[in-house]
Each structure stands twice: as C-alpha cells, then as structure tokens.
C-alpha cells in the first residue's frame, strides 16, 4: 500500500492455507503514520477487513475487547494485544516492533498461538522508505 508520493504505508502478506479456497491469514506491517492505523472506535484493524473481503464475507465486524498479553520471544518480552471481534471465527493479534512498525495478524477459523511470533521475521526498514 503506497501513497501518491510513493512512500510505503504498509506491507501485507496473504497466506492461502486452504489449498486454493482462499486466504486463511493476513499479516500487515504498518509503519508509524500509516493512515491504515487510524481506526474509529470499535473499528477492526485493516487486516481483518482485508481477510473478510478476500473470503467474500461482507458481515459487519467490530472490536468488542482488547487484552494485552506478555509473550517471550527468545530473550525479548513482547507485549501482544489480542483483539477480540464480534466475528468469533476471526483471530487477531497486534504488536509494535522496536522500529515503530505495527504488526497485525488476522487468521480465519484458527487460533493464533505464541509460536507464530517466532516465525515472523522483521521486514527490512528499506521497504518503508520512499524510493
């Protein structure tokens, strides 16, 4: 996702774990200042909306609660925000990286377990620079 000036406002990865039947997971990396980070009260993260759109689900979904959970990632403590949604088949977590990039994982019909965070490799900062 980029702005007219060419600056990158986010990188999204879609994982098709359903064998061609659609994505099961969307992972977003949004730098500080990205318009997709500005959400209205109870509005789900952009990645949740993208996941539902890709699945052809046009049901209205809203955030019903959030919970901050500490998770150990190697030697580092990661504070993960679990986003609870009105659509219970969507799992969503968010965390801030040390470079102020907000990582959001939205999954369909499967829980997001702590071992996923170890698999998420940080994207290089160059991806977010105007080029």
mmCIF file of N, CA, C and O in Angstrom, residues 22-105:
data_model
loop_
_atom_site.group_PDB
_atom_site.id
_atom_site.type_symbol
_atom_site.label_atom_id
_atom_site.label_comp_id
_atom_site.label_asym_id
_atom_site.label_seq_id
_atom_site.Cartn_x
_atom_site.Cartn_y
_atom_site.Cartn_z
ATOM 1 N N UNK A 22 -8.951 -19.852 -0.751
ATOM 2 C CA UNK A 22 -8.919 -18.507 -0.159
ATOM 3 C C UNK A 22 -7.912 -18.414 0.956
ATOM 4 O O UNK A 22 -7.420 -19.412 1.455
ATOM 5 N N UNK A 23 -7.586 -17.182 1.343
ATOM 6 C CA UNK A 23 -6.564 -16.981 2.373
ATOM 7 C C UNK A 23 -7.071 -17.350 3.756
ATOM 8 O O UNK A 23 -8.246 -17.204 4.063
ATOM 9 N N UNK A 24 -6.185 -17.856 4.559
ATOM 10 C CA UNK A 24 -6.513 -18.171 5.941
ATOM 11 C C UNK A 24 -5.893 -17.159 6.882
ATOM 12 O O UNK A 24 -6.256 -17.104 8.040
ATOM 13 N N UNK A 25 -4.941 -16.369 6.377
ATOM 14 C CA UNK A 25 -4.230 -15.446 7.258
ATOM 15 C C UNK A 25 -3.761 -14.223 6.473
ATOM 16 O O UNK A 25 -3.322 -14.351 5.338
ATOM 17 N N UNK A 26 -3.882 -13.062 7.091
ATOM 18 C CA UNK A 26 -3.335 -11.823 6.533
ATOM 19 C C UNK A 26 -2.429 -11.230 7.603
ATOM 20 O O UNK A 26 -2.833 -11.109 8.761
ATOM 21 N N UNK A 27 -1.201 -10.882 7.215
ATOM 22 C CA UNK A 27 -0.253 -10.248 8.129
ATOM 23 C C UNK A 27 0.080 -8.872 7.567
ATOM 24 O O UNK A 27 0.472 -8.748 6.408
ATOM 25 N N UNK A 28 -0.108 -7.850 8.391
ATOM 26 C CA UNK A 28 0.178 -6.488 7.967
ATOM 27 C C UNK A 28 1.325 -5.893 8.766
ATOM 28 O O UNK A 28 1.492 -6.191 9.946
ATOM 29 N N UNK A 29 2.116 -5.092 8.101
ATOM 30 C CA UNK A 29 3.202 -4.336 8.725
ATOM 31 C C UNK A 29 2.979 -2.870 8.376
ATOM 32 O O UNK A 29 3.173 -2.470 7.232
ATOM 33 N N UNK A 30 2.539 -2.089 9.356
ATOM 34 C CA UNK A 30 2.207 -0.686 9.108
ATOM 35 C C UNK A 30 3.176 0.227 9.850
ATOM 36 O O UNK A 30 3.246 0.187 11.071
ATOM 37 N N UNK A 31 3.905 1.070 9.111
ATOM 38 C CA UNK A 31 4.827 1.985 9.778
ATOM 39 C C UNK A 31 4.066 3.088 10.506
ATOM 40 O O UNK A 31 2.890 3.332 10.251
ATOM 41 N N UNK A 32 4.766 3.753 11.407
ATOM 42 C CA UNK A 32 4.193 4.877 12.139
ATOM 43 C C UNK A 32 3.709 5.923 11.134
ATOM 44 O O UNK A 32 4.389 6.214 10.157
ATOM 45 N N UNK A 33 2.510 6.454 11.349
ATOM 46 C CA UNK A 33 1.956 7.463 10.458
ATOM 47 C C UNK A 33 1.118 6.903 9.318
ATOM 48 O O UNK A 33 0.525 7.657 8.559
ATOM 49 N N UNK A 34 1.052 5.596 9.171
ATOM 50 C CA UNK A 34 0.239 4.996 8.114
ATOM 51 C C UNK A 34 -1.235 5.289 8.373
ATOM 52 O O UNK A 34 -1.730 5.110 9.484
ATOM 53 N N UNK A 35 -1.983 5.747 7.346
ATOM 54 C CA UNK A 35 -3.400 6.046 7.544
ATOM 55 C C UNK A 35 -4.209 4.812 7.962
ATOM 56 O O UNK A 35 -5.240 4.951 8.617
ATOM 57 N N UNK A 36 -3.762 3.622 7.618
ATOM 58 C CA UNK A 36 -4.490 2.405 7.975
ATOM 59 C C UNK A 36 -4.442 2.134 9.480
ATOM 60 O O UNK A 36 -5.198 1.300 9.979
ATOM 61 N N UNK A 37 -3.568 2.833 10.196
ATOM 62 C CA UNK A 37 -3.501 2.668 11.654
ATOM 63 C C UNK A 37 -4.538 3.520 12.377
ATOM 64 O O UNK A 37 -4.804 3.298 13.553
ATOM 65 N N UNK A 38 -5.104 4.507 11.690
ATOM 66 C CA UNK A 38 -6.098 5.398 12.294
ATOM 67 C C UNK A 38 -7.472 4.738 12.218
ATOM 68 O O UNK A 38 -8.092 4.700 11.146
ATOM 69 N N UNK A 39 -7.941 4.214 13.331
ATOM 70 C CA UNK A 39 -9.209 3.493 13.358
ATOM 71 C C UNK A 39 -10.217 4.203 14.242
ATOM 72 O O UNK A 39 -9.864 4.764 15.275
ATOM 73 N N UNK A 40 -11.463 4.143 13.822
ATOM 74 C CA UNK A 40 -12.547 4.667 14.652
ATOM 75 C C UNK A 40 -12.785 3.704 15.811
ATOM 76 O O UNK A 40 -12.327 2.551 15.790
ATOM 77 N N UNK A 41 -13.522 4.156 16.817
ATOM 78 C CA UNK A 41 -13.842 3.322 17.961
ATOM 79 C C UNK A 41 -14.553 2.053 17.493
ATOM 80 O O UNK A 41 -15.487 2.122 16.698
ATOM 81 N N UNK A 42 -14.076 0.906 17.948
ATOM 82 C CA UNK A 42 -14.644 -0.417 17.647
ATOM 83 C C UNK A 42 -14.422 -0.880 16.210
ATOM 84 O O UNK A 42 -14.892 -1.940 15.815
ATOM 85 N N UNK A 43 -13.716 -0.081 15.395
ATOM 86 C CA UNK A 43 -13.418 -0.484 14.020
ATOM 87 C C UNK A 43 -12.320 -1.540 14.032
ATOM 88 O O UNK A 43 -11.306 -1.383 14.710
ATOM 89 N N UNK A 44 -12.506 -2.642 13.294
ATOM 90 C CA UNK A 44 -11.481 -3.684 13.286
ATOM 91 C C UNK A 44 -10.231 -3.229 12.532
ATOM 92 O O UNK A 44 -10.314 -2.350 11.664
ATOM 93 N N UNK A 45 -9.084 -3.824 12.837
ATOM 94 C CA UNK A 45 -7.866 -3.498 12.088
ATOM 95 C C UNK A 45 -8.054 -3.741 10.591
ATOM 96 O O UNK A 45 -8.847 -4.595 10.164
ATOM 97 N N UNK A 46 -7.312 -2.999 9.797
ATOM 98 C CA UNK A 46 -7.372 -3.083 8.334
ATOM 99 C C UNK A 46 -7.196 -4.521 7.848
ATOM 100 O O UNK A 46 -7.856 -4.970 6.919
ATOM 101 N N UNK A 47 -6.306 -5.263 8.497
ATOM 102 C CA UNK A 47 -6.015 -6.640 8.074
ATOM 103 C C UNK A 47 -7.233 -7.543 8.226
ATOM 104 O O UNK A 47 -7.446 -8.450 7.429
ATOM 105 N N UNK A 48 -8.031 -7.304 9.270
ATOM 106 C CA UNK A 48 -9.262 -8.077 9.463
ATOM 107 C C UNK A 48 -10.217 -7.799 8.304
ATOM 108 O O UNK A 48 -10.801 -8.725 7.726
ATOM 109 N N UNK A 49 -10.364 -6.531 7.946
ATOM 110 C CA UNK A 49 -11.233 -6.162 6.830
ATOM 111 C C UNK A 49 -10.755 -6.796 5.529
ATOM 112 O O UNK A 49 -11.560 -7.282 4.729
ATOM 113 N N UNK A 50 -9.436 -6.808 5.311
ATOM 114 C CA UNK A 50 -8.883 -7.410 4.098
ATOM 115 C C UNK A 50 -9.104 -8.918 4.065
ATOM 116 O O UNK A 50 -9.389 -9.495 3.016
ATOM 117 N N UNK A 51 -8.972 -9.567 5.212
ATOM 118 C CA UNK A 51 -9.198 -11.006 5.290
ATOM 119 C C UNK A 51 -10.653 -11.329 4.956
ATOM 120 O O UNK A 51 -10.939 -12.218 4.147
ATOM 121 N N UNK A 52 -11.589 -10.600 5.564
ATOM 122 C CA UNK A 52 -13.002 -10.844 5.309
ATOM 123 C C UNK A 52 -13.364 -10.557 3.857
ATOM 124 O O UNK A 52 -14.139 -11.299 3.243
ATOM 125 N N UNK A 53 -12.790 -9.504 3.290
ATOM 126 C CA UNK A 53 -13.019 -9.176 1.892
ATOM 127 C C UNK A 53 -12.533 -10.305 0.985
ATOM 128 O O UNK A 53 -13.229 -10.724 0.058
ATOM 129 N N UNK A 54 -11.347 -10.819 1.269
ATOM 130 C CA UNK A 54 -10.787 -11.906 0.457
ATOM 131 C C UNK A 54 -11.622 -13.176 0.562
ATOM 132 O O UNK A 54 -11.692 -13.966 -0.386
ATOM 133 N N UNK A 55 -12.256 -13.370 1.697
ATOM 134 C CA UNK A 55 -13.095 -14.551 1.893
ATOM 135 C C UNK A 55 -14.513 -14.354 1.374
ATOM 136 O O UNK A 55 -15.323 -15.275 1.404
ATOM 137 N N UNK A 56 -14.823 -13.136 0.923
ATOM 138 C CA UNK A 56 -16.164 -12.849 0.432
ATOM 139 C C UNK A 56 -17.191 -12.718 1.540
ATOM 140 O O UNK A 56 -18.386 -12.886 1.326
ATOM 141 N N UNK A 57 -16.728 -12.404 2.746
ATOM 142 C CA UNK A 57 -17.604 -12.263 3.901
ATOM 143 C C UNK A 57 -17.892 -10.775 4.103
ATOM 144 O O UNK A 57 -17.002 -10.003 4.438
ATOM 145 N N UNK A 58 -19.142 -10.361 3.884
ATOM 146 C CA UNK A 58 -19.463 -8.941 3.996
ATOM 147 C C UNK A 58 -20.183 -8.600 5.298
ATOM 148 O O UNK A 58 -20.797 -7.544 5.432
ATOM 149 N N UNK A 59 -20.084 -9.490 6.270
ATOM 150 C CA UNK A 59 -20.692 -9.262 7.576
ATOM 151 C C UNK A 59 -20.002 -8.098 8.292
ATOM 152 O O UNK A 59 -18.787 -7.949 8.215
ATOM 153 N N UNK A 60 -20.790 -7.275 8.978
ATOM 154 C CA UNK A 60 -20.209 -6.193 9.772
ATOM 155 C C UNK A 60 -19.505 -6.792 10.983
ATOM 156 O O UNK A 60 -20.099 -7.566 11.731
ATOM 157 N N UNK A 61 -18.253 -6.433 11.166
ATOM 158 C CA UNK A 61 -17.460 -6.940 12.281
ATOM 159 C C UNK A 61 -16.923 -5.748 13.059
ATOM 160 O O UNK A 61 -16.480 -4.762 12.470
ATOM 161 N N UNK A 62 -16.962 -5.852 14.377
ATOM 162 C CA UNK A 62 -16.410 -4.776 15.199
ATOM 163 C C UNK A 62 -15.608 -5.364 16.348
ATOM 164 O O UNK A 62 -15.749 -6.534 16.703
ATOM 165 N N UNK A 63 -14.746 -4.515 16.911
ATOM 166 C CA UNK A 63 -13.925 -4.899 18.055
ATOM 167 C C UNK A 63 -14.810 -4.866 19.296
ATOM 168 O O UNK A 63 -15.496 -3.876 19.543
ATOM 169 N N UNK A 64 -14.789 -5.954 20.058
ATOM 170 C CA UNK A 64 -15.578 -5.991 21.288
ATOM 171 C C UNK A 64 -14.707 -5.874 22.533
ATOM 172 O O UNK A 64 -15.192 -5.478 23.593
ATOM 173 N N UNK A 65 -13.402 -6.189 22.410
ATOM 174 C CA UNK A 65 -12.499 -6.094 23.559
ATOM 175 C C UNK A 65 -11.061 -6.241 23.083
ATOM 176 O O UNK A 65 -10.801 -6.771 21.998
ATOM 177 N N UNK A 66 -10.120 -5.756 23.876
ATOM 178 C CA UNK A 66 -8.693 -5.994 23.631
ATOM 179 C C UNK A 66 -8.050 -6.401 24.949
ATOM 180 O O UNK A 66 -8.516 -6.021 26.025
ATOM 181 N N UNK A 67 -6.985 -7.168 24.832
ATOM 182 C CA UNK A 67 -6.271 -7.628 26.015
ATOM 183 C C UNK A 67 -4.786 -7.654 25.695
ATOM 184 O O UNK A 67 -4.378 -8.213 24.672
ATOM 185 N N UNK A 68 -3.970 -7.027 26.550
ATOM 186 C CA UNK A 68 -2.523 -7.064 26.380
ATOM 187 C C UNK A 68 -1.964 -8.269 27.113
ATOM 188 O O UNK A 68 -2.252 -8.472 28.301
ATOM 189 N N UNK A 69 -1.153 -9.068 26.384
ATOM 190 C CA UNK A 69 -0.614 -10.311 26.921
ATOM 191 C C UNK A 69 0.900 -10.308 26.731
ATOM 192 O O UNK A 69 1.378 -10.086 25.619
ATOM 193 N N UNK A 70 1.686 -10.542 27.805
ATOM 194 C CA UNK A 70 3.141 -10.637 27.628
ATOM 195 C C UNK A 70 3.524 -11.996 27.034
ATOM 196 O O UNK A 70 2.990 -13.031 27.441
ATOM 197 N N UNK A 71 4.418 -11.968 26.047
ATOM 198 C CA UNK A 71 4.883 -13.189 25.384
ATOM 199 C C UNK A 71 6.401 -13.110 25.291
ATOM 200 O O UNK A 71 6.946 -12.091 24.878
ATOM 201 N N UNK A 72 7.085 -14.177 25.660
ATOM 202 C CA UNK A 72 8.537 -14.226 25.495
ATOM 203 C C UNK A 72 8.865 -14.665 24.069
ATOM 204 O O UNK A 72 8.341 -15.650 23.578
ATOM 205 N N UNK A 73 9.711 -13.878 23.401
ATOM 206 C CA UNK A 73 10.191 -14.213 22.064
ATOM 207 C C UNK A 73 11.708 -14.254 22.141
ATOM 208 O O UNK A 73 12.372 -13.227 22.109
ATOM 209 N N UNK A 74 12.243 -15.450 22.306
ATOM 210 C CA UNK A 74 13.673 -15.571 22.566
ATOM 211 C C UNK A 74 13.969 -14.966 23.915
ATOM 212 O O UNK A 74 13.365 -15.323 24.920
ATOM 213 N N UNK A 75 14.878 -13.987 23.956
ATOM 214 C CA UNK A 75 15.216 -13.293 25.194
ATOM 215 C C UNK A 75 14.420 -12.006 25.367
ATOM 216 O O UNK A 75 14.644 -11.270 26.329
ATOM 217 N N UNK A 76 13.533 -11.714 24.440
ATOM 218 C CA UNK A 76 12.798 -10.450 24.476
ATOM 219 C C UNK A 76 11.366 -10.661 24.943
ATOM 220 O O UNK A 76 10.730 -11.663 24.622
ATOM 221 N N UNK A 77 10.875 -9.675 25.682
ATOM 222 C CA UNK A 77 9.483 -9.676 26.102
ATOM 223 C C UNK A 77 8.681 -8.876 25.078
ATOM 224 O O UNK A 77 9.008 -7.740 24.763
ATOM 225 N N UNK A 78 7.650 -9.495 24.558
ATOM 226 C CA UNK A 78 6.800 -8.880 23.555
ATOM 227 C C UNK A 78 5.420 -8.694 24.173
ATOM 228 O O UNK A 78 4.884 -9.619 24.781
ATOM 229 N N UNK A 79 4.868 -7.493 24.070
ATOM 230 C CA UNK A 79 3.508 -7.253 24.546
ATOM 231 C C UNK A 79 2.579 -7.379 23.341
ATOM 232 O O UNK A 79 2.638 -6.581 22.407
ATOM 233 N N UNK A 80 1.759 -8.413 23.377
ATOM 234 C CA UNK A 80 0.853 -8.710 22.275
ATOM 235 C C UNK A 80 -0.551 -8.272 22.668
ATOM 236 O O UNK A 80 -1.027 -8.597 23.757
ATOM 237 N N UNK A 81 -1.202 -7.538 21.781
ATOM 238 C CA UNK A 81 -2.585 -7.108 22.003
ATOM 239 C C UNK A 81 -3.496 -8.085 21.270
ATOM 240 O O UNK A 81 -3.479 -8.171 20.047
ATOM 241 N N UNK A 82 -4.270 -8.845 22.029
ATOM 242 C CA UNK A 82 -5.258 -9.742 21.428
ATOM 243 C C UNK A 82 -6.530 -8.933 21.204
ATOM 244 O O UNK A 82 -7.078 -8.353 22.130
ATOM 245 N N UNK A 83 -6.982 -8.897 19.962
ATOM 246 C CA UNK A 83 -8.167 -8.143 19.590
ATOM 247 C C UNK A 83 -9.325 -9.118 19.459
ATOM 248 O O UNK A 83 -9.285 -10.025 18.632
ATOM 249 N N UNK A 84 -10.315 -8.943 20.314
ATOM 250 C CA UNK A 84 -11.496 -9.811 20.261
ATOM 251 C C UNK A 84 -12.553 -9.127 19.408
ATOM 252 O O UNK A 84 -12.858 -7.954 19.591
ATOM 253 N N UNK A 85 -13.112 -9.895 18.474
ATOM 254 C CA UNK A 85 -14.036 -9.348 17.482
ATOM 255 C C UNK A 85 -15.419 -9.966 17.615
ATOM 256 O O UNK A 85 -15.575 -11.057 18.177
ATOM 257 N N UNK A 86 -16.416 -9.280 17.048
ATOM 258 C CA UNK A 86 -17.782 -9.795 17.079
ATOM 259 C C UNK A 86 -17.918 -11.045 16.208
ATOM 260 O O UNK A 86 -18.833 -11.835 16.414
ATOM 261 N N UNK A 87 -17.028 -11.245 15.244
ATOM 262 C CA UNK A 87 -16.985 -12.472 14.441
ATOM 263 C C UNK A 87 -15.976 -13.409 15.089
ATOM 264 O O UNK A 87 -14.772 -13.210 14.981
ATOM 265 N N UNK A 88 -16.475 -14.418 15.801
ATOM 266 C CA UNK A 88 -15.601 -15.275 16.610
ATOM 267 C C UNK A 88 -14.687 -16.168 15.770
ATOM 268 O O UNK A 88 -13.709 -16.706 16.288
ATOM 269 N N UNK A 89 -14.950 -16.313 14.477
ATOM 270 C CA UNK A 89 -14.072 -17.144 13.633
ATOM 271 C C UNK A 89 -12.799 -16.411 13.222
ATOM 272 O O UNK A 89 -11.889 -17.013 12.662
ATOM 273 N N UNK A 90 -12.725 -15.098 13.514
ATOM 274 C CA UNK A 90 -11.522 -14.334 13.202
ATOM 275 C C UNK A 90 -10.695 -14.177 14.469
ATOM 276 O O UNK A 90 -11.187 -13.708 15.489
ATOM 277 N N UNK A 91 -9.426 -14.586 14.394
ATOM 278 C CA UNK A 91 -8.463 -14.340 15.467
ATOM 279 C C UNK A 91 -7.584 -13.182 15.017
ATOM 280 O O UNK A 91 -7.197 -13.116 13.854
ATOM 281 N N UNK A 92 -7.250 -12.285 15.943
ATOM 282 C CA UNK A 92 -6.439 -11.133 15.580
ATOM 283 C C UNK A 92 -5.529 -10.753 16.738
ATOM 284 O O UNK A 92 -5.972 -10.676 17.883
ATOM 285 N N UNK A 93 -4.255 -10.545 16.417
ATOM 286 C CA UNK A 93 -3.289 -10.050 17.397
ATOM 287 C C UNK A 93 -2.477 -8.929 16.759
ATOM 288 O O UNK A 93 -2.328 -8.867 15.544
ATOM 289 N N UNK A 94 -1.960 -8.041 17.616
ATOM 290 C CA UNK A 94 -1.117 -6.941 17.169
ATOM 291 C C UNK A 94 0.044 -6.759 18.130
ATOM 292 O O UNK A 94 -0.096 -7.030 19.321
ATOM 293 N N UNK A 95 1.178 -6.323 17.592
ATOM 294 C CA UNK A 95 2.276 -5.912 18.454
ATOM 295 C C UNK A 95 3.119 -4.883 17.729
ATOM 296 O O UNK A 95 3.135 -4.819 16.509
ATOM 297 N N UNK A 96 3.777 -4.028 18.523
ATOM 298 C CA UNK A 96 4.657 -2.999 17.982
ATOM 299 C C UNK A 96 6.084 -3.518 17.966
ATOM 300 O O UNK A 96 6.569 -4.042 18.966
ATOM 301 N N UNK A 97 6.744 -3.348 16.817
ATOM 302 C CA UNK A 97 8.160 -3.685 16.737
ATOM 303 C C UNK A 97 8.986 -2.521 17.257
ATOM 304 O O UNK A 97 8.482 -1.404 17.415
ATOM 305 N N UNK A 98 10.263 -2.756 17.499
ATOM 306 C CA UNK A 98 11.141 -1.717 18.048
ATOM 307 C C UNK A 98 11.310 -0.541 17.087
ATOM 308 O O UNK A 98 11.673 0.553 17.504
ATOM 309 N N UNK A 99 11.021 -0.739 15.782
ATOM 310 C CA UNK A 99 11.135 0.356 14.813
ATOM 311 C C UNK A 99 9.789 1.048 14.569
ATOM 312 O O UNK A 99 9.602 1.720 13.566
ATOM 313 N N UNK A 100 8.846 0.879 15.520
ATOM 314 C CA UNK A 100 7.525 1.512 15.474
ATOM 315 C C UNK A 100 6.634 1.026 14.340
ATOM 316 O O UNK A 100 5.688 1.704 13.952
ATOM 317 N N UNK A 101 6.924 -0.156 13.790
ATOM 318 C CA UNK A 101 6.036 -0.783 12.814
ATOM 319 C C UNK A 101 5.030 -1.626 13.590
ATOM 320 O O UNK A 101 5.404 -2.399 14.473
ATOM 321 N N UNK A 102 3.743 -1.431 13.279
ATOM 322 C CA UNK A 102 2.681 -2.199 13.914
ATOM 323 C C UNK A 102 2.441 -3.457 13.089
ATOM 324 O O UNK A 102 2.120 -3.376 11.902
ATOM 325 N N UNK A 103 2.625 -4.606 13.710
ATOM 326 C CA UNK A 103 2.382 -5.886 13.047
ATOM 327 C C UNK A 103 1.011 -6.391 13.497
ATOM 328 O O UNK A 103 0.729 -6.440 14.691
ATOM 329 N N UNK A 104 0.170 -6.738 12.532
ATOM 330 C CA UNK A 104 -1.151 -7.280 12.817
ATOM 331 C C UNK A 104 -1.288 -8.603 12.099
ATOM 332 O O UNK A 104 -0.968 -8.709 10.907
ATOM 333 N N UNK A 105 -1.750 -9.616 12.808
ATOM 334 C CA UNK A 105 -2.016 -10.925 12.222
ATOM 335 C C UNK A 105 -3.506 -11.194 12.383
ATOM 336 O O UNK A 105 -4.034 -11.127 13.492
#
